[in-house]
CSV table of C-alpha atoms and ligand atoms in Angstrom, one decimal:
chain,number,residue,atom,x,y,z
A,967,MET,CA,-41.0,46.3,-13.1
A,968,LYS,CA,-39.3,44.7,-10.0
A,969,GLN,CA,-35.7,42.5,-11.1
A,970,GLN,CA,-36.8,39.4,-9.3
A,971,SER,CA,-35.3,37.6,-7.3
A,972,SER,CA,-35.8,34.9,-8.4
A,973,LYS,CA,-33.3,34.5,-11.1
A,974,HIS,CA,-31.2,31.8,-9.8
A,975,TRP,CA,-34.3,29.3,-10.4
A,976,ARG,CA,-33.9,30.1,-13.8
A,977,ARG,CA,-30.8,29.3,-15.1
A,978,ALA,CA,-27.9,27.3,-14.1
A,979,SER,CA,-26.1,29.0,-10.2
A,980,VAL,CA,-23.1,28.6,-9.1
A,981,SER,CA,-22.2,28.5,-5.4
A,982,ILE,CA,-19.5,28.6,-3.4
A,983,ASN,CA,-18.7,25.6,0.0
A,984,VAL,CA,-16.0,28.1,1.7
A,985,ASN,CA,-16.1,25.9,4.3
A,986,ALA,CA,-14.9,23.2,1.9
A,987,LEU,CA,-12.1,25.1,0.8
A,988,SER,CA,-11.0,25.0,4.7
A,989,HIS,CA,-10.7,22.0,5.4
A,990,ASN,CA,-9.0,21.6,1.7
A,991,LEU,CA,-6.9,23.9,3.4
A,992,LEU,CA,-5.9,21.0,6.3
A,993,LYS,CA,-5.4,18.7,4.0
A,994,VAL,CA,-2.5,20.3,1.7
A,995,ARG,CA,-1.2,20.8,5.7
A,996,GLU,CA,-1.4,17.6,6.1
A,997,TYR,CA,0.5,16.2,3.5
A,998,ALA,CA,3.4,19.4,3.8
A,999,PRO,CA,3.5,19.9,7.2
A,1000,GLY,CA,6.8,20.9,7.2
A,1001,SER,CA,6.3,23.8,4.1
A,1002,GLN,CA,4.7,27.0,3.9
A,1003,VAL,CA,1.6,26.6,1.6
A,1004,MET,CA,1.0,29.7,-0.9
A,1005,ALA,CA,-3.1,28.9,-2.4
A,1006,VAL,CA,-2.9,29.3,-6.3
A,1007,ILE,CA,-6.0,31.6,-6.5
A,1008,LYS,CA,-5.0,33.0,-10.4
A,1009,ALA,CA,-8.0,33.1,-13.2
A,1010,ASN,CA,-10.7,33.9,-9.9
A,1011,ALA,CA,-9.1,31.7,-8.1
A,1012,TYR,CA,-9.5,28.6,-10.2
A,1013,GLY,CA,-13.5,29.9,-11.0
A,1014,HIS,CA,-14.4,30.6,-7.7
A,1015,GLY,CA,-13.8,33.9,-7.0
A,1016,MET,CA,-10.7,36.1,-5.8
A,1017,LEU,CA,-11.7,37.9,-2.9
A,1018,ALA,CA,-14.1,35.6,-1.1
A,1019,VAL,CA,-12.0,32.9,-1.9
A,1020,ALA,CA,-9.3,34.3,-0.4
A,1021,LYS,CA,-10.3,35.8,3.1
A,1022,GLN,CA,-11.4,32.2,3.4
A,1023,LEU,CA,-7.7,31.3,3.0
A,1024,ASN,CA,-6.8,33.7,5.7
A,1025,ASP,CA,-4.8,31.0,7.2
A,1026,ALA,CA,-2.8,30.5,3.7
A,1027,ASP,CA,1.0,31.8,4.1
A,1028,MET,CA,1.1,33.4,0.6
A,1029,PHE,CA,-0.7,33.6,-2.3
A,1030,ALA,CA,0.1,33.7,-5.6
A,1031,VAL,CA,-1.9,35.3,-8.7
A,1032,ALA,CA,-0.6,34.7,-12.9
A,1033,MET,CA,-1.1,39.0,-12.9
A,1034,PRO,CA,-0.5,41.9,-11.8
A,1035,GLU,CA,-3.6,43.2,-12.0
A,1036,GLU,CA,-5.0,40.3,-9.2
A,1037,ALA,CA,-2.7,41.1,-7.6
A,1038,TYR,CA,-3.3,45.6,-6.9
A,1039,ALA,CA,-7.6,43.6,-7.1
A,1040,LEU,CA,-6.1,41.8,-3.5
A,1041,ARG,CA,-4.1,44.8,-1.5
A,1042,GLU,CA,-6.9,47.3,-2.8
A,1043,SER,CA,-10.0,44.9,-0.9
A,1044,GLY,CA,-7.7,44.6,1.9
A,1045,CYS,CA,-5.8,41.3,2.0
A,1046,THR,CA,-2.0,42.1,4.0
A,1047,LYS,CA,-0.2,38.3,2.9
A,1048,PRO,CA,2.6,37.8,1.3
A,1049,VAL,CA,1.1,37.8,-3.3
A,1050,ILE,CA,3.7,36.0,-6.0
A,1051,VAL,CA,2.4,37.4,-9.3
A,1052,LEU,CA,3.3,34.3,-10.6
A,1053,HIS,CA,3.8,36.4,-14.4
A,1054,GLY,CA,5.7,38.8,-12.3
A,1055,PHE,CA,6.4,42.6,-14.1
A,1056,ARG,CA,7.3,43.7,-17.4
A,1057,ASP,CA,7.4,47.2,-17.9
A,1058,VAL,CA,9.0,50.2,-14.8
A,1059,ASP,CA,5.6,51.0,-14.2
A,1060,GLU,CA,4.8,47.5,-13.0
A,1061,LEU,CA,8.1,47.4,-11.4
A,1062,GLU,CA,7.2,50.3,-9.0
A,1063,GLN,CA,3.5,49.2,-8.2
A,1064,PHE,CA,4.7,46.0,-6.7
A,1065,SER,CA,7.4,48.4,-4.5
A,1066,LYS,CA,5.5,50.2,-3.6
A,1067,LEU,CA,2.1,47.5,-2.8
A,1068,ASP,CA,5.2,44.6,-0.8
A,1069,LEU,CA,4.4,42.2,-4.2
A,1070,SER,CA,6.3,39.7,-5.0
A,1071,SER,CA,7.1,39.1,-8.1
A,1072,VAL,CA,8.9,36.2,-10.0
A,1073,ILE,CA,11.1,35.8,-13.1
A,1074,HIS,CA,11.8,34.4,-15.8
A,1075,GLN,CA,13.8,35.8,-18.1
A,1076,GLN,CA,16.3,38.3,-18.0
A,1077,ALA,CA,14.5,41.6,-19.5
A,1078,GLN,CA,13.1,41.6,-16.0
A,1079,LEU,CA,16.5,41.0,-14.7
A,1080,GLU,CA,17.4,44.5,-16.8
A,1081,LEU,CA,14.7,46.2,-16.6
A,1082,LEU,CA,15.0,44.8,-12.1
A,1083,LEU,CA,19.1,46.2,-12.2
A,1084,GLU,CA,18.4,48.8,-14.2
A,1085,ASN,CA,15.9,51.4,-12.7
A,1086,SER,CA,15.7,51.7,-8.9
A,1087,ILE,CA,11.9,51.3,-6.1
A,1088,SER,CA,11.9,51.5,-3.1
A,1089,PRO,CA,10.6,49.5,-0.8
A,1090,ALA,CA,13.1,46.5,-2.6
A,1091,ILE,CA,10.7,43.5,-3.3
A,1092,ASP,CA,11.4,39.2,-2.4
A,1093,VAL,CA,11.7,37.9,-5.9
A,1094,TRP,CA,11.0,34.2,-7.1
A,1095,LEU,CA,13.6,32.8,-9.9
A,1096,LYS,CA,12.0,30.5,-11.4
A,1097,VAL,CA,14.2,27.4,-12.8
A,1098,ASP,CA,12.9,25.4,-16.5
A,1099,THR,CA,13.9,22.2,-15.1
A,1100,GLY,CA,12.2,19.6,-17.8
A,1101,MET,CA,8.8,21.8,-18.3
A,1102,HIS,CA,9.4,24.5,-20.9
A,1103,ARG,CA,7.5,27.2,-20.1
A,1104,LEU,CA,8.4,29.2,-18.2
A,1105,GLY,CA,12.2,30.0,-16.7
A,1106,ILE,CA,16.0,30.5,-17.0
A,1107,SER,CA,17.8,27.4,-18.2
A,1108,MET,CA,19.3,25.6,-15.8
A,1109,ASP,CA,23.2,27.1,-16.3
A,1110,ALA,CA,21.7,30.6,-16.0
A,1111,VAL,CA,20.2,30.1,-12.5
A,1112,ASP,CA,23.4,31.4,-11.0
A,1113,ASN,CA,23.8,33.8,-12.6
A,1114,PHE,CA,20.6,35.2,-12.0
A,1115,PHE,CA,20.6,34.6,-8.3
A,1116,GLY,CA,23.9,36.3,-8.1
A,1117,GLN,CA,23.1,39.7,-9.9
A,1118,LEU,CA,20.0,39.6,-7.5
A,1119,ARG,CA,21.1,38.8,-4.2
A,1120,ASN,CA,22.9,42.4,-5.0
A,1121,SER,CA,20.9,44.2,-6.3
A,1122,SER,CA,19.4,46.2,-4.0
A,1123,ASN,CA,16.8,46.3,-5.1
A,1124,VAL,CA,15.8,42.8,-4.3
A,1125,ALA,CA,14.9,42.6,-0.3
A,1126,ASN,CA,14.4,37.7,-0.2
A,1127,VAL,CA,15.1,36.0,-3.3
A,1128,PHE,CA,13.2,32.7,-3.7
A,1129,LEU,CA,14.4,29.3,-6.1
A,1130,MET,CA,11.3,27.7,-7.3
A,1131,SER,CA,10.3,25.1,-10.4
A,1132,HIS,CA,6.9,24.0,-12.0
A,1133,PHE,CA,6.2,19.7,-12.9
A,1134,ALA,CA,4.8,19.2,-16.3
A,1135,ASN,CA,3.8,15.7,-15.4
A,1136,ALA,CA,3.0,14.9,-11.7
A,1137,ASP,CA,-0.4,14.4,-12.1
A,1138,ASP,CA,1.3,11.1,-13.5
A,1139,PRO,CA,3.4,10.2,-10.5
A,1140,TYR,CA,5.0,7.8,-12.0
A,1141,ASN,CA,6.3,8.9,-14.8
A,1142,ASP,CA,9.8,9.0,-14.5
A,1143,LEU,CA,10.3,12.6,-15.8
A,1144,ASN,CA,8.8,13.3,-12.6
A,1145,ASN,CA,12.2,12.7,-11.0
A,1146,ASN,CA,14.4,14.1,-13.7
A,1147,GLN,CA,13.1,17.1,-13.3
A,1148,LEU,CA,13.5,17.7,-9.3
A,1149,ASN,CA,17.3,15.8,-9.3
A,1150,ASN,CA,17.4,19.3,-11.9
A,1151,PHE,CA,16.6,21.0,-9.3
A,1152,LEU,CA,18.3,19.5,-6.9
A,1153,LYS,CA,21.5,20.3,-9.1
A,1154,VAL,CA,21.3,24.2,-9.2
A,1155,THR,CA,19.8,24.2,-5.6
A,1156,ASN,CA,22.7,22.2,-3.6
A,1157,ASP,CA,24.8,24.6,-3.5
A,1158,ILE,CA,23.5,27.8,-3.1
A,1159,ASP,CA,21.7,28.3,0.5
A,1160,VAL,CA,18.0,29.3,-0.7
A,1161,ASP,CA,14.2,28.7,0.5
A,1162,CYS,CA,12.9,26.8,-2.4
A,1163,SER,CA,8.9,25.9,-4.0
A,1164,MET,CA,8.0,23.4,-6.2
A,1165,ALA,CA,5.4,21.0,-5.8
A,1166,ASN,CA,1.9,21.7,-6.9
A,1167,SER,CA,-1.3,20.0,-6.0
A,1168,ALA,CA,-0.5,17.0,-7.8
A,1169,ALA,CA,3.2,16.7,-6.2
A,1170,ILE,CA,2.1,18.1,-1.9
A,1171,MET,CA,-0.2,14.5,-2.4
A,1172,ARG,CA,2.2,12.3,-4.6
A,1173,LEU,CA,5.6,13.7,-5.1
A,1174,PRO,CA,6.5,14.7,-0.8
A,1175,LYS,CA,10.3,14.7,-1.7
A,1176,SER,CA,8.6,17.9,-4.1
A,1177,HIS,CA,7.5,19.8,-1.0
A,1178,PHE,CA,10.4,22.2,0.1
A,1179,GLU,CA,10.0,25.4,1.8
A,1180,ALA,CA,6.9,26.3,-0.5
A,1181,VAL,CA,3.9,24.2,-1.6
A,1182,ARG,CA,1.8,25.7,-4.6
A,1183,PRO,CA,-1.4,24.3,-4.3
A,1184,GLY,CA,-4.4,25.3,-7.1
A,1185,ILE,CA,-6.7,21.8,-7.6
A,1186,MET,CA,-7.0,20.5,-4.3
A,1187,LEU,CA,-7.7,23.3,-2.8
A,1188,TYR,CA,-10.7,23.6,-4.7
A,1189,GLY,CA,-11.6,19.7,-4.3
A,1190,SER,CA,-11.3,18.1,-6.7
A,1191,SER,CA,-7.8,15.5,-7.9
A,1192,PRO,CA,-5.2,16.0,-9.7
A,1193,PHE,CA,-5.0,12.2,-10.7
A,1194,HIS,CA,-6.8,11.2,-13.4
A,1195,ASN,CA,-8.0,7.7,-11.2
A,1196,LEU,CA,-8.3,9.1,-8.5
A,1197,PRO,CA,-11.1,10.6,-6.7
A,1198,ALA,CA,-10.7,13.7,-5.0
A,1199,ALA,CA,-13.3,12.0,-2.6
A,1200,GLU,CA,-10.2,8.9,-2.0
A,1201,LEU,CA,-7.3,12.3,-1.2
A,1202,GLY,CA,-10.0,13.8,1.1
A,1203,LEU,CA,-11.1,16.8,-0.6
A,1204,LYS,CA,-14.4,18.4,-0.1
A,1205,ALA,CA,-16.2,20.1,-3.5
A,1206,VAL,CA,-15.8,24.0,-2.8
A,1207,MET,CA,-18.5,24.9,-5.6
A,1208,GLN,CA,-21.7,23.4,-6.8
A,1209,PHE,CA,-23.9,23.8,-9.7
A,1210,GLU,CA,-27.3,23.3,-9.4
A,1211,SER,CA,-29.9,24.2,-12.2
A,1212,PHE,CA,-33.4,22.5,-12.2
A,1213,LEU,CA,-35.3,20.5,-14.2
A,1214,LEU,CA,-37.1,22.7,-17.2
A,1215,ASP,CA,-39.7,20.4,-19.2
A,1216,THR,CA,-39.8,15.6,-19.8
A,1217,LYS,CA,-41.0,14.5,-22.6
A,1218,GLU,CA,-41.6,11.1,-23.3
A,1219,VAL,CA,-38.7,9.9,-27.2
A,1220,LYS,CA,-40.3,6.7,-28.7
A,1221,ALA,CA,-37.7,4.1,-29.7
A,1222,GLY,CA,-35.9,5.0,-33.2
A,1223,GLU,CA,-36.2,8.8,-32.5
A,1224,SER,CA,-33.1,11.4,-31.9
A,1225,ILE,CA,-32.4,14.2,-29.7
A,1226,GLY,CA,-30.4,16.8,-30.2
A,1227,TYR,CA,-28.9,19.0,-32.2
A,1228,GLY,CA,-27.2,16.8,-34.9
A,1229,SER,CA,-29.6,14.3,-34.2
A,1230,THR,CA,-25.9,13.0,-32.2
A,1231,TYR,CA,-27.9,10.1,-30.0
A,1232,THR,CA,-30.3,7.6,-30.6
A,1233,SER,CA,-32.4,5.8,-28.6
A,1234,ASP,CA,-33.3,2.6,-29.4
A,1235,SER,CA,-36.6,2.0,-26.7
A,1236,ASP,CA,-39.4,4.3,-26.0
A,1237,ILE,CA,-37.4,6.7,-22.9
A,1238,THR,CA,-39.3,9.4,-20.9
A,1239,VAL,CA,-35.9,12.1,-21.9
A,1240,GLY,CA,-35.9,15.8,-19.1
A,1241,LEU,CA,-34.7,19.0,-20.2
A,1242,VAL,CA,-31.9,20.3,-18.2
A,1243,ALA,CA,-31.4,24.5,-17.8
A,1244,ALA,CA,-27.5,24.0,-18.2
A,1245,GLY,CA,-25.9,24.4,-21.5
A,1246,TYR,CA,-22.0,25.5,-22.3
A,1247,GLY,CA,-23.6,29.3,-22.6
A,1248,ASP,CA,-23.1,28.4,-18.5
A,1249,GLY,CA,-20.3,26.7,-18.8
A,1250,TYR,CA,-21.3,23.5,-19.0
A,1251,PRO,CA,-18.6,21.3,-21.7
A,1252,ARG,CA,-20.3,21.0,-25.0
A,1253,HIS,CA,-17.8,18.2,-25.1
A,1254,ALA,CA,-19.4,16.2,-22.3
A,1255,GLY,CA,-20.2,12.2,-25.2
A,1256,ASN,CA,-23.0,10.8,-23.9
A,1257,GLY,CA,-23.9,9.4,-21.0
A,1258,THR,CA,-22.1,11.5,-18.9
A,1259,PRO,CA,-23.3,11.4,-14.9
A,1260,VAL,CA,-26.1,14.5,-14.0
A,1261,TRP,CA,-28.0,14.2,-10.6
A,1262,ILE,CA,-31.5,14.1,-9.9
A,1263,ASN,CA,-33.4,13.2,-7.1
A,1264,ASN,CA,-30.7,11.1,-5.8
A,1265,THR,CA,-29.5,9.1,-9.2
A,1266,CYS,CA,-27.4,9.9,-11.9
A,1267,CYS,CA,-28.8,9.6,-14.9
A,1268,ASP,CA,-26.8,9.5,-18.7
A,1269,LEU,CA,-27.0,13.1,-20.3
A,1270,LEU,CA,-27.8,12.1,-24.2
A,1271,GLY,CA,-27.0,13.6,-27.2
A,1272,ARG,CA,-25.0,17.2,-27.5
A,1273,VAL,CA,-25.3,20.7,-24.8
A,1274,SER,CA,-26.9,23.4,-26.5
A,1275,MET,CA,-25.9,27.0,-24.7
A,1276,ASP,CA,-28.7,27.1,-22.2
A,1277,SER,CA,-30.1,23.1,-21.7
A,1278,LEU,CA,-28.6,20.0,-21.9
A,1279,CYS,CA,-31.5,16.5,-22.1
A,1280,ILE,CA,-30.9,13.2,-19.3
A,1281,ASP,CA,-32.4,9.6,-19.1
A,1282,LEU,CA,-35.3,10.5,-16.5
A,1283,THR,CA,-37.2,6.7,-18.3
A,1284,ALA,CA,-35.9,5.3,-14.6
A,1285,VAL,CA,-36.9,8.1,-12.6
A,1286,ASP,CA,-39.6,10.2,-10.9
A,1287,ALA,CA,-39.0,13.4,-11.7
A,1288,CYS,CA,-41.2,16.8,-11.3
A,1289,ILE,CA,-40.2,19.5,-13.4
A,1290,GLY,CA,-38.4,22.6,-11.1
A,1291,ASP,CA,-36.4,19.1,-9.3
A,1292,ARG,CA,-32.9,20.5,-8.3
A,1293,VAL,CA,-31.1,18.9,-10.5
A,1294,VAL,CA,-27.2,19.0,-9.9
A,1295,LEU,CA,-24.4,19.8,-12.3
A,1296,TRP,CA,-21.5,18.8,-10.0
A,1297,GLY,CA,-20.9,19.1,-6.1
A,1298,ASP,CA,-21.3,17.3,-3.0
A,1299,GLU,CA,-23.5,14.4,-4.6
A,1300,LEU,CA,-21.5,14.7,-8.7
A,1301,CYS,CA,-17.7,15.3,-7.9
A,1302,VAL,CA,-16.2,17.5,-10.9
A,1303,ASP,CA,-14.0,15.6,-11.9
A,1304,LYS,CA,-16.5,12.2,-13.3
A,1305,VAL,CA,-18.1,15.0,-15.7
A,1306,ALA,CA,-14.7,16.4,-16.7
A,1307,ALA,CA,-13.4,12.8,-17.8
A,1308,ALA,CA,-16.8,12.8,-19.9
A,1309,SER,CA,-15.9,15.8,-21.1
A,1310,ASP,CA,-12.2,15.0,-22.5
A,1311,THR,CA,-10.8,17.5,-20.0
A,1312,ILE,CA,-9.9,18.5,-16.6
A,1313,ALA,CA,-11.9,19.6,-14.1
A,1314,TYR,CA,-9.6,22.6,-13.6
A,1315,GLU,CA,-11.5,23.8,-16.9
A,1316,LEU,CA,-14.4,23.1,-16.4
A,1317,LEU,CA,-14.3,25.9,-13.0
A,1318,CYS,CA,-12.8,28.2,-14.7
A,1319,ASN,CA,-15.6,28.2,-17.3
A,1320,ALA,CA,-18.4,27.5,-15.4
A,1321,GLY,CA,-17.3,30.3,-12.6
A,1322,ALA,CA,-16.5,33.1,-15.2
A,1323,ALA,CA,-19.7,32.3,-16.8
A,1324,TYR,CA,-21.4,32.9,-13.4
A,1325,PHE,CA,-19.8,36.2,-11.3
A,1326,ALA,CA,-20.0,37.7,-14.8
A,1327,ASP,CA,-23.6,38.1,-14.9
A,1328,GLN,CA,-22.8,39.1,-11.0
B,113,LIG,C1,-1.2,26.6,-11.2
B,113,LIG,C2,0.3,26.8,-10.2
B,113,LIG,C3,0.1,25.9,-9.5
B,113,LIG,C4,-1.2,25.1,-9.4
B,113,LIG,O1,-1.5,24.1,-9.4
B,113,LIG,P1,-2.5,22.6,-9.6
B,113,LIG,O2,-2.3,21.3,-10.1
B,113,LIG,O3,-3.3,23.6,-10.0
B,113,LIG,O4,-2.0,22.7,-7.7
B,113,LIG,C5,1.1,25.5,-9.2
B,113,LIG,N1,2.3,26.8,-10.1
B,113,LIG,C6,2.7,26.8,-10.8
B,113,LIG,C7,3.2,27.6,-11.3
B,113,LIG,C8,0.8,27.2,-11.3
B,113,LIG,O5,1.3,28.4,-12.4
């Protein structure tokens, strides 16, 4: 039997507004006019499709990915921009690939320094030395910086050395730990003539002192706010991912009856329930609570009961809607940040999950 191309009508689908990506990149430039932009496109560009996003963000100065494999795929697709691999190389084979493909590596541990010093590669690669200024995730300790930096600078395997660090609390601009980290970074970089990078999206928008020579936006490029109580639209950002489905069924439910697995929602009046063809199998958060907004026919309805694998229920009592009507889970009509807040998570996770579920099937 011939495959129907109507598949998108039968399940939740993700579409990507590439113009919004370019708009958000311009916003980054407005917030940080003096810095180069290292667009972060790890995790398949936060679920948006890495290669398509990289192509659209041709005006970025460089790209950052987490793993070597992502960088190889970028080069294979014809991308010639600087690409920084945040986890760096792990063995000689990868180191040689970096040299061959002109990839830049983050160095965040002693073993990587040793690999670089004990082998010989040509051409030399660019290195971003990552300093732990207080987050205690990846990065060398502050008192090791002089030693690492000196050895890297003297190595014929290294073209340029840069310094970078990462904030643990930039999403909370009034947190004292941000200034502690910034001061720590300044302490280790002040005496060295080197280009630096520290700011993620939140710091780009609220901590201008951390901009340095290069900023590293991720979430803001995708049109979501990194701040808990500050909507993306107020920051001038536009949604990039449109996550939609359709109304599969409607039914009347009497007062006192409950809905869905676990019967976690019981109505105290007669209501009309809409069944939407989207669930956690599509990347919609299973932990979305009662009342999470779901958009249909210009109205934000309340999610009712537990989210299933392929479906979820909404309160349609006050809405005029028919089977087949378009439903927006998030996108232009409904900001993903609202769904994230109602699901006790962050938009980063929702975007990654919906993109992963959808693009795995393409
Ligand atoms: C993911 C990541 C970023 C981007 O962070 P956003 O909050 O999405 O802007 C920047 N720098 C590093 C090191 C990262 O891992």
